[in-house]
Short mmCIF file of C-alpha atoms and ligand atoms in Angstrom, two decimals:
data_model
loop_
_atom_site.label_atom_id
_atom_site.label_comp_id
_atom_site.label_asym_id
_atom_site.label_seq_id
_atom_site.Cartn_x
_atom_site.Cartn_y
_atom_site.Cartn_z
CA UNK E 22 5.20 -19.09 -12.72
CA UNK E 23 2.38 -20.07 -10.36
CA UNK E 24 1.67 -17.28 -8.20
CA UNK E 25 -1.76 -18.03 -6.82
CA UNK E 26 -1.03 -19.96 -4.00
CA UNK E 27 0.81 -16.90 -2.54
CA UNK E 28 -0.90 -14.60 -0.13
CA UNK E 29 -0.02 -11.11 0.50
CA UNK E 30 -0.16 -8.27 3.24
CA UNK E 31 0.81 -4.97 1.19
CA UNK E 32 1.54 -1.64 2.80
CA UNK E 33 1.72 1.54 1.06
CA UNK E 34 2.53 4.63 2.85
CA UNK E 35 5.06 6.72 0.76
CA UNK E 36 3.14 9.95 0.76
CA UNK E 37 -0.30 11.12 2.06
CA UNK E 38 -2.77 7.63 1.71
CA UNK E 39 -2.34 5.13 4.10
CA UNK E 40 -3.06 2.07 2.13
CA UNK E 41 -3.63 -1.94 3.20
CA UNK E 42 -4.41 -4.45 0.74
CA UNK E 43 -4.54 -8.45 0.84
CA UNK E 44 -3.81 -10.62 -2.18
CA UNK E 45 -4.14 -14.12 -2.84
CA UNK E 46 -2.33 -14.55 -6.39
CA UNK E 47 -3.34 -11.67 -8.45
CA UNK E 48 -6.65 -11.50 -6.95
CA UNK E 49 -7.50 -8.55 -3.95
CA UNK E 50 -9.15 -9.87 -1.48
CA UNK E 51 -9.12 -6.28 0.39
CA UNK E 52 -7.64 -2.60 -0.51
CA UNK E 53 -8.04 -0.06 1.91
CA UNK E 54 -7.21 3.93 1.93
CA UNK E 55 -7.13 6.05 4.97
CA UNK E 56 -7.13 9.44 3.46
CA UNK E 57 -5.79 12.09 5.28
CA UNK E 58 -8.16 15.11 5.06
CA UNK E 59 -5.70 17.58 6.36
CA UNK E 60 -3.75 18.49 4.25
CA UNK E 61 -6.43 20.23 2.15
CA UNK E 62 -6.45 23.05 4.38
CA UNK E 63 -2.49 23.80 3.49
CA UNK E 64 -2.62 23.62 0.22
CA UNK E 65 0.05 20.30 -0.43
CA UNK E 66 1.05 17.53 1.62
CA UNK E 67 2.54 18.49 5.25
CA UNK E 68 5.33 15.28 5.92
CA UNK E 69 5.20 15.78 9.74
CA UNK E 70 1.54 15.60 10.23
CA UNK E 71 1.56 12.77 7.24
CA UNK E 72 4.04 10.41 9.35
CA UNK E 73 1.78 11.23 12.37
CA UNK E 74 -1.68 10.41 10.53
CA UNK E 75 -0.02 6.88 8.81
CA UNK E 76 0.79 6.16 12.85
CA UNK E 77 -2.15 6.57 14.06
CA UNK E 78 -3.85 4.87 10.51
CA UNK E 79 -1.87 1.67 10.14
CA UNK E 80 -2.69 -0.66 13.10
CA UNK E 81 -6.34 -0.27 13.01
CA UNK E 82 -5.90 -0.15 8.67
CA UNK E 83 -4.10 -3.64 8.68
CA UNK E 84 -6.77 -5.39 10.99
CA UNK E 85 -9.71 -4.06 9.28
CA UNK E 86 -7.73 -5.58 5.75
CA UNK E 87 -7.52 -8.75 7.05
CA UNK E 88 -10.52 -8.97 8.56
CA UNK E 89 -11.88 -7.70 5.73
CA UNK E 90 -10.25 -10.45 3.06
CA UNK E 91 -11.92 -12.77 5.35
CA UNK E 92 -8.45 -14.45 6.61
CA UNK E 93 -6.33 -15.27 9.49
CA UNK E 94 -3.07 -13.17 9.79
CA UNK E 95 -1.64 -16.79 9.87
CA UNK E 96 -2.53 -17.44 6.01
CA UNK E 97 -0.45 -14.70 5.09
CA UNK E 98 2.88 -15.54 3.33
CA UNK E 99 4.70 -12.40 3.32
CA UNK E 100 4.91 -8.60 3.88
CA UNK E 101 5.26 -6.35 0.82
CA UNK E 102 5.79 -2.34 1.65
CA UNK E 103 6.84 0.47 -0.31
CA UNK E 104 10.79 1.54 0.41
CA UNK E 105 10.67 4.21 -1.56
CA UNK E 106 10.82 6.79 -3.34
CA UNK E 107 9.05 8.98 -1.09
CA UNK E 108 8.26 11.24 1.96
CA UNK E 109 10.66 9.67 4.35
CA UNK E 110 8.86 10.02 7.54
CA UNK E 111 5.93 8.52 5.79
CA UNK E 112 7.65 5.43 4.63
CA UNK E 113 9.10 5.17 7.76
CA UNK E 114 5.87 4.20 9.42
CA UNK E 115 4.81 1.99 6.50
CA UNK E 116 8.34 -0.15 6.50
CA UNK E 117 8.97 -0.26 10.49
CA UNK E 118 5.46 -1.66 10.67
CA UNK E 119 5.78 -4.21 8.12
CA UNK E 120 9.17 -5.43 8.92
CA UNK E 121 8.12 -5.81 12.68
CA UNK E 122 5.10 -7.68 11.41
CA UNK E 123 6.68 -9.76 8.92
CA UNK E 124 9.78 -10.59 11.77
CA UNK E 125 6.94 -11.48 14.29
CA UNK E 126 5.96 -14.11 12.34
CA UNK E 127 8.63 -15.21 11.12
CA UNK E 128 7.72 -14.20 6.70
CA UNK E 129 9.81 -12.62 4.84
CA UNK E 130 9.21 -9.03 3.51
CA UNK E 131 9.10 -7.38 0.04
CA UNK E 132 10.60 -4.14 -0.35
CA UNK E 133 8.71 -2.35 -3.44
CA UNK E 134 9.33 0.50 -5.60
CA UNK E 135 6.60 3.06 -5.64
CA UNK E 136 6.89 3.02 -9.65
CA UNK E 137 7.30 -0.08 -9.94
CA UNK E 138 3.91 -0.96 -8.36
CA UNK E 139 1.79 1.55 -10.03
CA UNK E 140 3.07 0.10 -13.63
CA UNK E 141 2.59 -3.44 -12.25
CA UNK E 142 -0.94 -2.59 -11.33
CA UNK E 143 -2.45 -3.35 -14.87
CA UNK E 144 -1.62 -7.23 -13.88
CA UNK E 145 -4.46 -7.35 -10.86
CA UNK E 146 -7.37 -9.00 -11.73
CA UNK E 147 -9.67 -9.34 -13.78
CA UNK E 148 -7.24 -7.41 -16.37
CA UNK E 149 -6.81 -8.60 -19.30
CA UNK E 150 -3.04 -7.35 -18.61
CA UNK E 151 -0.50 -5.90 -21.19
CA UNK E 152 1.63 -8.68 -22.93
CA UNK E 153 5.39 -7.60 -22.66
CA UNK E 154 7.10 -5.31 -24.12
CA UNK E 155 4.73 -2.59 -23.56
CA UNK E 156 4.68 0.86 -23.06
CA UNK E 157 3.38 3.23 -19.78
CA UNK E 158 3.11 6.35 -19.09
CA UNK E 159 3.32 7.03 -15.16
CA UNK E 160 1.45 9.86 -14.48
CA UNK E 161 1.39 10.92 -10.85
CA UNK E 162 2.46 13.82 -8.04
CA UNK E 163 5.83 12.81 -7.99
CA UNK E 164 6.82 11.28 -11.20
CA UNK E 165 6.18 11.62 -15.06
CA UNK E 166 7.65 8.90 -16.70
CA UNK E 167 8.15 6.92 -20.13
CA UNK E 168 8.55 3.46 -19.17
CA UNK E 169 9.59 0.58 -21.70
CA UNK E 170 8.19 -2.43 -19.77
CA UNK E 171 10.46 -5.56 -21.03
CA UNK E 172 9.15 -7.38 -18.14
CA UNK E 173 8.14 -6.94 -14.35
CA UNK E 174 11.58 -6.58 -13.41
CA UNK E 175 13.13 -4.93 -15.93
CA UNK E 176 11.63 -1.72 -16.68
CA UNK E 177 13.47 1.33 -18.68
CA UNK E 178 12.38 5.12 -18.47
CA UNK E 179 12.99 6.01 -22.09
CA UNK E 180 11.73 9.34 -21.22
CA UNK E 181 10.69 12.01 -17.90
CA UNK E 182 9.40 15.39 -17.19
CA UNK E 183 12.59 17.65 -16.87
CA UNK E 184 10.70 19.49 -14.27
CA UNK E 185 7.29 19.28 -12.63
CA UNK E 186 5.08 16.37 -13.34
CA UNK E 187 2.00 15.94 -14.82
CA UNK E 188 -0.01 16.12 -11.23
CA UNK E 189 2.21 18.64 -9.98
CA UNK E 190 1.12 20.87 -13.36
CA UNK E 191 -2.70 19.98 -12.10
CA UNK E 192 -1.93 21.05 -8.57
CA UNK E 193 -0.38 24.12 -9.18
CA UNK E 194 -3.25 25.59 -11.93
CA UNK E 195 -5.42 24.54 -9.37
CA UNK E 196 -3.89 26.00 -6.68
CA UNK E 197 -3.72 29.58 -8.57
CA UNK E 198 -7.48 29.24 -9.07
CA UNK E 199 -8.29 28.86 -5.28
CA UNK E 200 -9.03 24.73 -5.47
CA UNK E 201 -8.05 22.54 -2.04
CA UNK E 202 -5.03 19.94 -2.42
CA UNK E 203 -5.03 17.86 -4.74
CA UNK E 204 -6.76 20.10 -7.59
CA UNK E 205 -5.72 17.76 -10.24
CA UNK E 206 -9.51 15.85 -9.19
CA UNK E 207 -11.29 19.16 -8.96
CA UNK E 208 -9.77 20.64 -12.36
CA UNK E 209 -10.76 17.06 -14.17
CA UNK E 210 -15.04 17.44 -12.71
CA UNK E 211 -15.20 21.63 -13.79
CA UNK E 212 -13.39 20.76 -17.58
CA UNK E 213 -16.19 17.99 -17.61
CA UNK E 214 -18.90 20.94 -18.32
CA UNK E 215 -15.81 23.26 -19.97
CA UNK E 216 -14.98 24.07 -23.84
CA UNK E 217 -11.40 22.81 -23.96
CA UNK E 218 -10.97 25.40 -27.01
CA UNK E 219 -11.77 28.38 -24.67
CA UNK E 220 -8.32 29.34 -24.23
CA UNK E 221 -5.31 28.42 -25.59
CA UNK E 222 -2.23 27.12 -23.74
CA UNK E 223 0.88 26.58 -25.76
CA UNK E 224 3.12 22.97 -25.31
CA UNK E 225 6.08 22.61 -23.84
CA UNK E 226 8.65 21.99 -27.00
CA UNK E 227 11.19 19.27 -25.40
CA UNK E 228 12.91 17.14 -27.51
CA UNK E 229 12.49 13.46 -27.90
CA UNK E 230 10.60 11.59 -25.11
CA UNK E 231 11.38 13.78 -22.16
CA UNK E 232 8.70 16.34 -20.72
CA UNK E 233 8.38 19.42 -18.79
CA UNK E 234 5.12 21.18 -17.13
CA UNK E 235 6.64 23.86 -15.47
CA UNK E 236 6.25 26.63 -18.28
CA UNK E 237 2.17 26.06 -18.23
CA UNK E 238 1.77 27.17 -14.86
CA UNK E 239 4.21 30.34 -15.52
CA UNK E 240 1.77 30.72 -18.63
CA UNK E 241 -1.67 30.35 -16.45
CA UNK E 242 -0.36 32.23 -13.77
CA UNK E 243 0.25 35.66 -16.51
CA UNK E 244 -2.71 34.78 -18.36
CA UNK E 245 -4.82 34.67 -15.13
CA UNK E 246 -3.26 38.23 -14.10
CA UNK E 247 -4.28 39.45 -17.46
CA UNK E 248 -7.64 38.61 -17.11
CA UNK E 249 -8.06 38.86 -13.59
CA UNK E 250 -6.69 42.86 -14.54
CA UNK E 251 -10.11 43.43 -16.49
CA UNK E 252 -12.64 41.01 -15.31
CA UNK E 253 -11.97 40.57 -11.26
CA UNK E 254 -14.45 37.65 -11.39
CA UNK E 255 -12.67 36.19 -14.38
CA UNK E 256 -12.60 32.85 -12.94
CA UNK E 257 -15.99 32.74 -11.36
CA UNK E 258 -17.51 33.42 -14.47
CA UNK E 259 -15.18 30.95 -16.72
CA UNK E 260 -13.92 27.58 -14.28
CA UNK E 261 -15.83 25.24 -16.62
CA UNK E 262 -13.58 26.59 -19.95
CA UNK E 263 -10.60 27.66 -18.30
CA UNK E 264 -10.10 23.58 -16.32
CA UNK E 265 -11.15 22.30 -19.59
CA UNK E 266 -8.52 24.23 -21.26
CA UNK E 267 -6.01 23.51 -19.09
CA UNK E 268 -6.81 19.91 -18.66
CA UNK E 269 -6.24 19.92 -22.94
CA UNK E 270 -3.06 21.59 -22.73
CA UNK E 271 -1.71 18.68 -20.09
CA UNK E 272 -3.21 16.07 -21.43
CA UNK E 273 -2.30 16.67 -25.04
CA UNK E 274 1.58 17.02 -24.20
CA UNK E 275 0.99 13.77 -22.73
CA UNK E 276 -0.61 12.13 -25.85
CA UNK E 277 1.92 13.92 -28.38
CA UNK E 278 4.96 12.28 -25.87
CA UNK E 279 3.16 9.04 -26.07
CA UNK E 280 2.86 9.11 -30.09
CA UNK E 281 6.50 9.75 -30.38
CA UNK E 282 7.22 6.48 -27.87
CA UNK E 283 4.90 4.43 -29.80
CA UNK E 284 6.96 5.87 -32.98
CA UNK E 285 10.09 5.09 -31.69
CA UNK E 286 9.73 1.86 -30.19
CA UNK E 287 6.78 0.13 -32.60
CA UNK E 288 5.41 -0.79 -29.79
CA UNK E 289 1.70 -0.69 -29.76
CA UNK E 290 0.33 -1.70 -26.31
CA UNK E 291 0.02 1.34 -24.61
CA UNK E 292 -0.37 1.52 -20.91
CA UNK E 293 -1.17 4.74 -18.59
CA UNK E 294 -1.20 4.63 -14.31
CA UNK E 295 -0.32 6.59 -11.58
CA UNK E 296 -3.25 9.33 -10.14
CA UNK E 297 -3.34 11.68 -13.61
CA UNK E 298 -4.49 8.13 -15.29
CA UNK E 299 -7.67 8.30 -13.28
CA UNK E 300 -8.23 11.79 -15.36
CA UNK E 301 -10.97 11.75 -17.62
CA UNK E 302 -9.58 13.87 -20.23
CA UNK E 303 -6.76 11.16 -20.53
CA UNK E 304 -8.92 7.94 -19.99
CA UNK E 305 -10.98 9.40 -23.09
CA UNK E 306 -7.92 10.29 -25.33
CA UNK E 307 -6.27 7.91 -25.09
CA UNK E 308 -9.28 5.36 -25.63
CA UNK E 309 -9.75 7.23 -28.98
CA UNK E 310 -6.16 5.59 -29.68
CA UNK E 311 -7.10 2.28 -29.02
CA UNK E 312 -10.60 2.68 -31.59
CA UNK E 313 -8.54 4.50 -34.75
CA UNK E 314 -10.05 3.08 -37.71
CA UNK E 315 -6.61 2.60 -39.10
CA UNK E 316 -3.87 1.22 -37.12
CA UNK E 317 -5.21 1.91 -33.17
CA UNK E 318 -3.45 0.77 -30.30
CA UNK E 319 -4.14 -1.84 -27.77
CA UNK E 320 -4.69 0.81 -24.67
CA UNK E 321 -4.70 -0.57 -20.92
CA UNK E 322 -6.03 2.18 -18.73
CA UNK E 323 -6.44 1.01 -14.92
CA UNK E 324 -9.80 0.87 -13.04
CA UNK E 325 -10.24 3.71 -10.85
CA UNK E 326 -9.33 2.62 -7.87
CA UNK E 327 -6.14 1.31 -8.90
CA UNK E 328 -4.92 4.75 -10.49
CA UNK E 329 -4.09 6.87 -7.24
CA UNK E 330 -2.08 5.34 -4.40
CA UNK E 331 -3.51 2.20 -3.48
CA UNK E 332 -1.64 -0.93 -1.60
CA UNK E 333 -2.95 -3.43 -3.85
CA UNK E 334 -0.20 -2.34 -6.31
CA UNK E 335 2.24 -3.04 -3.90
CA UNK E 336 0.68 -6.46 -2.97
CA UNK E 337 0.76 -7.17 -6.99
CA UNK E 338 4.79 -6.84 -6.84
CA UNK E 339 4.74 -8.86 -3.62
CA UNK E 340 3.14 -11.43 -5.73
CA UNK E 341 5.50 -11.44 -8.58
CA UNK E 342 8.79 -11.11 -5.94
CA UNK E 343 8.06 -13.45 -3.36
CA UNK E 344 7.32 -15.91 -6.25
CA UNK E 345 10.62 -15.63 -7.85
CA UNK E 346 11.69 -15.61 -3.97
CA UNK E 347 13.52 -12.18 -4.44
CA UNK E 348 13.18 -10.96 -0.75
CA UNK E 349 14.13 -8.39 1.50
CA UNK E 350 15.82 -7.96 4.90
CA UNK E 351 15.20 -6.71 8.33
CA UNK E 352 17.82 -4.36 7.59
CA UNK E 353 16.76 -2.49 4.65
CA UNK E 354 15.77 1.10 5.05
CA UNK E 355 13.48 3.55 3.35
CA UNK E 356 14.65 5.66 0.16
CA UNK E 357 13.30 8.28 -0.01
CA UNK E 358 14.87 9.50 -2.86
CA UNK E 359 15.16 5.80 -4.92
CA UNK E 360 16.75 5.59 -8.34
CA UNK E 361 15.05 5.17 -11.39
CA UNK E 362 13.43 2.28 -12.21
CA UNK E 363 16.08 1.00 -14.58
CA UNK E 364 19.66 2.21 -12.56
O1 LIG D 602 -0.12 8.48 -7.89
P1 LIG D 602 -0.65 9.46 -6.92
O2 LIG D 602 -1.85 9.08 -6.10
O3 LIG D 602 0.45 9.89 -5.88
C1 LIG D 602 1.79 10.06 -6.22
O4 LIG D 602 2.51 9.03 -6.29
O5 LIG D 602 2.14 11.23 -6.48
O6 LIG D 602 -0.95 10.80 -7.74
C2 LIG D 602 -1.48 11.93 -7.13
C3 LIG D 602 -1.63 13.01 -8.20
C4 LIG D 602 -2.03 14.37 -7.64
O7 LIG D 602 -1.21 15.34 -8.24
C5 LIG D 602 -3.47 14.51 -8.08
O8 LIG D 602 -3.89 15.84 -8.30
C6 LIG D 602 -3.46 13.75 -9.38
O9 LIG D 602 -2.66 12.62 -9.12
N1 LIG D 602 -4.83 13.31 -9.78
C7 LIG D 602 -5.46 13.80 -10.86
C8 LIG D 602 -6.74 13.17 -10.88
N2 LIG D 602 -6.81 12.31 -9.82
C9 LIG D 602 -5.61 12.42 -9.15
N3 LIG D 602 -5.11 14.70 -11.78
C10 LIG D 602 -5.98 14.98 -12.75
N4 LIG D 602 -7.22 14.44 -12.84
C11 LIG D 602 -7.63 13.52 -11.94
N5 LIG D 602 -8.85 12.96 -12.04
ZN1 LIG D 603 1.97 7.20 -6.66
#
């Protein structure tokens, strides 16, 4: 399939980022994020004042992309947004905008799915991407997910956290420690100078490839109490050993879930995105994989920028759609609430 004549206009707006990218092929030729700073200051993502900050973000966003690709919005072949899943004011803005775009031009659009695109990230360049099938672990706020990856369209969640995911788990620890929205960043730069063996968290015990996160936060939030009862500055004087023990705990349910996939399956390419993948306790872990003396995996962890939300993952999935021509319509609306990647 030759995909690099195709150029792309990618919007992704399904939660708090609102992100612009350009492609040309697999190549970016911009990626822009207009964080919204507010939400800090509440503690989690507000949806109203998120659909207000992507309107007032994504007109000035998209010219500053394209200007910044260094093309004409006439070059651009089609319009790929997220649909869902989603906050659905949010991907309101992003999907109004880039139909009315797309229909004022007279391109065709490419509704994505938010999972879809962060898996489909390891195939921007430079890579080198996965070869199919492989195996990824989507890692974000929303979603925890065990994906069998038979090919950019067909994707199967072999397994998923039966409760919170793995950035929710950060968020919440972090949240109980007095850290801004999102804490999963802040809880990954204090374990950097922590002892992970500090304190011990016990794993969830699900069977087979599913997860669940919720139990370590009831577990942090009575182990805090306990120490907060006899040392009131407990976690003044420990946030180095008690993030780094936390950020163990998470990140080795997530490794012993990913042994048991590779187990299952045989398959050895082993593939991590979503915003957890940018943690460093992960990155590392999972890179000792790839280097085992005897029998490692072939690991594909994403480069930063591509880990949180980011509209260059979108584009990517434009790329791969709009070359197999598989196109959208004026009348499709966001969804919020989107079924899983393989229903
Ligand atoms: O993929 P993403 O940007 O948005 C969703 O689709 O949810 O993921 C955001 C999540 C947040 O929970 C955030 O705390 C977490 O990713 N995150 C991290 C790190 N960077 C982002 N968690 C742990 N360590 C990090 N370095
Ligand atoms: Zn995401």
């Amino acid at each position: 399939m030759n995909i690099s004549h195709l150029t792309i206009l990618a919007i992704e707006s399904s939660c708090d980022d609102t992100g612009v990218a350009v492609l040309k092929g697999n190549k970016v030729l911009s990626n822009l994020v207009a964080n919204q700073e507010i939400h800090a200051r509440y503690g989690g993502v507000v949806p109203e004042l998120a659909s207000r900050a992507h309107l007032s973000n994504i007109t000035p966003t998209v010219e500053l992309a394209i200007s910044d690709a260094g093309i004409s919005p006439e070059e651009i072949d089609a319009v790929a947004y997220t649909i869902g899943p989603g906050l659905s004011g949010s991907l309101l803005v992003g999907a109004s905008f880039a139909k009315a775009w797309a229909w004022a031009r007279r391109i065709p659009t490419v509704p994505v799915h938010h999972m879809r695109a962060h898996v489909l990230a390891h195939f921007i360049s430079p890579g080198p991407p996965p070869e199919f099938p492989f195996l990824c672990l989507t890692v974000s706020g929303g979603h925890t997910q065990m994906i069998h990856v038979h090919s950019p369209s067909n994707m199967e969640v072999i397994g998923a956290t039966l409760d919170d995911a793995a950035g929710e788990a950060f968020d919440k620890v972090a949240k109980l420690i007095g850290l801004p929205y999102p804490g999963g960043p802040l809880i990954d730069k204090y374990a950097a100078l922590g002892n992970p063996e500090s304190f011990l968290f016990s794993k969830s015990k699900v069977e087979g490839l599913n997860m669940s996160f919720s139990g370590l936060k009831t577990q942090v939030l009575r182990f805090l109490q306990a120490q907060l009862s006899q040392e009131p500055d407990f976690i003044d004087n420990n946030l180095h050993d008690f993030c780094a023990s936390v950020q163990s705990a998470i990140v080795g349910m997530l490794i012993t879930k990913l042994e048991l996939a590779v187990k299952t399956t045989g398959i050895k390419q082993v593939a991590i995105a979503g915003g957890v993948s940018a943690n460093s306790g992960l990155r590392k872990a999972l890179t000792e994989k790839g280097s085992l003396s005897e029998d490692p995996w072939k690991v594909f962890i994403p480069p930063m920028s591509y880990c949180t939300d980011n509209a260059a993952m979108v584009g990517i999935v434009g790329i791969f759609d709009a070359a197999d021509k598989k196109f959208g319509s004026l009348a499709d609306t966001p969804q919020p609430r989107m079924p899983d990647l393989n229903s």
